[in-house]
Amino acid sequence: HNYRVAWIAARIAERLGMRGQAMQSLIVGSFLHDVGKIGIPDSILLKPGRLNADEIEIMRTHVRQGEEIVKDIGWLGGASEVVSGHHEKWNGTGYPRRLSGRDIPLAARVFAVADVFDALCSKRPYKEAMDFASAMAVLEKETGSHFDPEVMAVFQPMAQEIFDCLSQCDEDGIRRLLDVQVRSHFGI
């Protein structure tokens, strides 16, 4: 998941014109977005069904835990925008700060689209993967409430290509795709 979402987010960000430190921070933040889940019990992370209200509250603490992990590590500082903002929503109903619109860092808005798209299109312990049309219907319905309309306008024309590429990749393949992005944007 981390390799896929970092690659998807970088692809979207390239189309938005992100470069340099902003792109590097997005890639690192995308890869580390759920680092705070290290503090969430496996009984919640791997639960095969829906979480109850108490479990949801515990799960939501992963954002603050992630912030704590990356905040004091200088070279990870840029990752904090994605780590802290990836569950915020365009309309202000997200968490943990209930930010809205452009108050949400651009990196987090880009990442939100990549993260939800991949989550919908991937099999998880608690759900089957959605097909492309169903996943896009969810994203389109949530544009303007969950997702930044400008980010979605950039993502929509490239979504089928991204879906097709990822559906043909095994784990090593997606690592190679992300490696190309890392080498390009980190100058290595």
Short mmCIF file of N, CA, C and O in Angstrom, two decimals, residues 21 25 28-29 32 67 69-84:
data_model
loop_
_atom_site.label_atom_id
_atom_site.label_comp_id
_atom_site.label_asym_id
_atom_site.label_seq_id
_atom_site.Cartn_x
_atom_site.Cartn_y
_atom_site.Cartn_z
N GLN A 21 11.67 20.25 -2.93
CA GLN A 21 11.40 19.85 -1.55
C GLN A 21 9.93 19.48 -1.34
O GLN A 21 9.63 18.55 -0.59
N SER A 25 8.95 15.88 0.11
CA SER A 25 8.16 15.76 1.34
C SER A 25 6.89 14.95 1.11
O SER A 25 6.49 14.15 1.96
N VAL A 28 7.94 11.16 0.84
CA VAL A 28 8.29 10.61 2.16
C VAL A 28 7.04 10.54 3.04
O VAL A 28 6.79 9.52 3.70
N GLY A 29 6.24 11.59 3.03
CA GLY A 29 5.01 11.59 3.83
C GLY A 29 4.03 10.52 3.39
O GLY A 29 3.39 9.86 4.21
N LEU A 32 5.17 7.23 4.67
CA LEU A 32 5.07 7.11 6.13
C LEU A 32 3.71 7.51 6.69
O LEU A 32 3.55 7.58 7.91
N GLU A 67 2.39 11.81 14.05
CA GLU A 67 2.98 13.15 14.20
C GLU A 67 4.12 13.12 15.22
O GLU A 67 5.18 13.71 14.99
N ILE A 69 5.97 10.63 16.02
CA ILE A 69 7.11 9.87 15.50
C ILE A 69 7.96 10.72 14.56
O ILE A 69 9.19 10.72 14.66
N VAL A 70 7.34 11.47 13.64
CA VAL A 70 8.12 12.20 12.64
C VAL A 70 8.56 13.59 13.07
O VAL A 70 9.49 14.13 12.47
N LYS A 71 7.97 14.16 14.11
CA LYS A 71 8.22 15.57 14.40
C LYS A 71 9.64 15.90 14.82
O LYS A 71 10.14 16.97 14.51
N ASP A 72 10.30 15.03 15.52
CA ASP A 72 11.64 15.35 16.03
C ASP A 72 12.77 14.75 15.20
O ASP A 72 13.92 14.78 15.61
N ILE A 73 12.44 14.20 14.06
CA ILE A 73 13.46 13.65 13.18
C ILE A 73 13.58 14.62 12.01
O ILE A 73 12.75 14.62 11.09
N GLY A 74 14.58 15.48 12.06
CA GLY A 74 14.72 16.58 11.12
C GLY A 74 14.46 16.25 9.67
O GLY A 74 13.69 16.92 8.99
N TRP A 75 15.09 15.20 9.16
CA TRP A 75 14.95 14.89 7.75
C TRP A 75 13.58 14.35 7.39
O TRP A 75 13.22 14.27 6.22
N LEU A 76 12.75 14.02 8.40
CA LEU A 76 11.38 13.59 8.15
C LEU A 76 10.38 14.72 8.35
O LEU A 76 9.18 14.52 8.19
N GLY A 77 10.87 15.91 8.69
CA GLY A 77 9.98 17.02 8.99
C GLY A 77 8.95 17.32 7.92
O GLY A 77 7.79 17.60 8.21
N GLY A 78 9.35 17.25 6.66
CA GLY A 78 8.42 17.52 5.58
C GLY A 78 7.30 16.51 5.47
O GLY A 78 6.23 16.80 4.94
N ALA A 79 7.53 15.31 5.99
CA ALA A 79 6.51 14.27 5.94
C ALA A 79 5.31 14.60 6.81
O ALA A 79 4.22 14.06 6.62
N SER A 80 5.48 15.51 7.74
CA SER A 80 4.43 15.80 8.72
C SER A 80 3.15 16.33 8.08
O SER A 80 2.06 16.08 8.60
N GLU A 81 3.24 17.04 6.95
CA GLU A 81 2.01 17.55 6.32
C GLU A 81 1.09 16.40 5.90
O GLU A 81 -0.12 16.49 6.08
N VAL A 82 1.66 15.35 5.35
CA VAL A 82 0.84 14.20 4.94
C VAL A 82 0.44 13.38 6.15
O VAL A 82 -0.72 13.00 6.30
N VAL A 83 1.39 13.12 7.04
CA VAL A 83 1.11 12.30 8.23
C VAL A 83 -0.01 12.94 9.05
O VAL A 83 -0.94 12.26 9.48
N SER A 84 0.05 14.25 9.24
CA SER A 84 -0.94 14.92 10.09
C SER A 84 -2.23 15.28 9.37
O SER A 84 -3.27 15.46 10.00
#
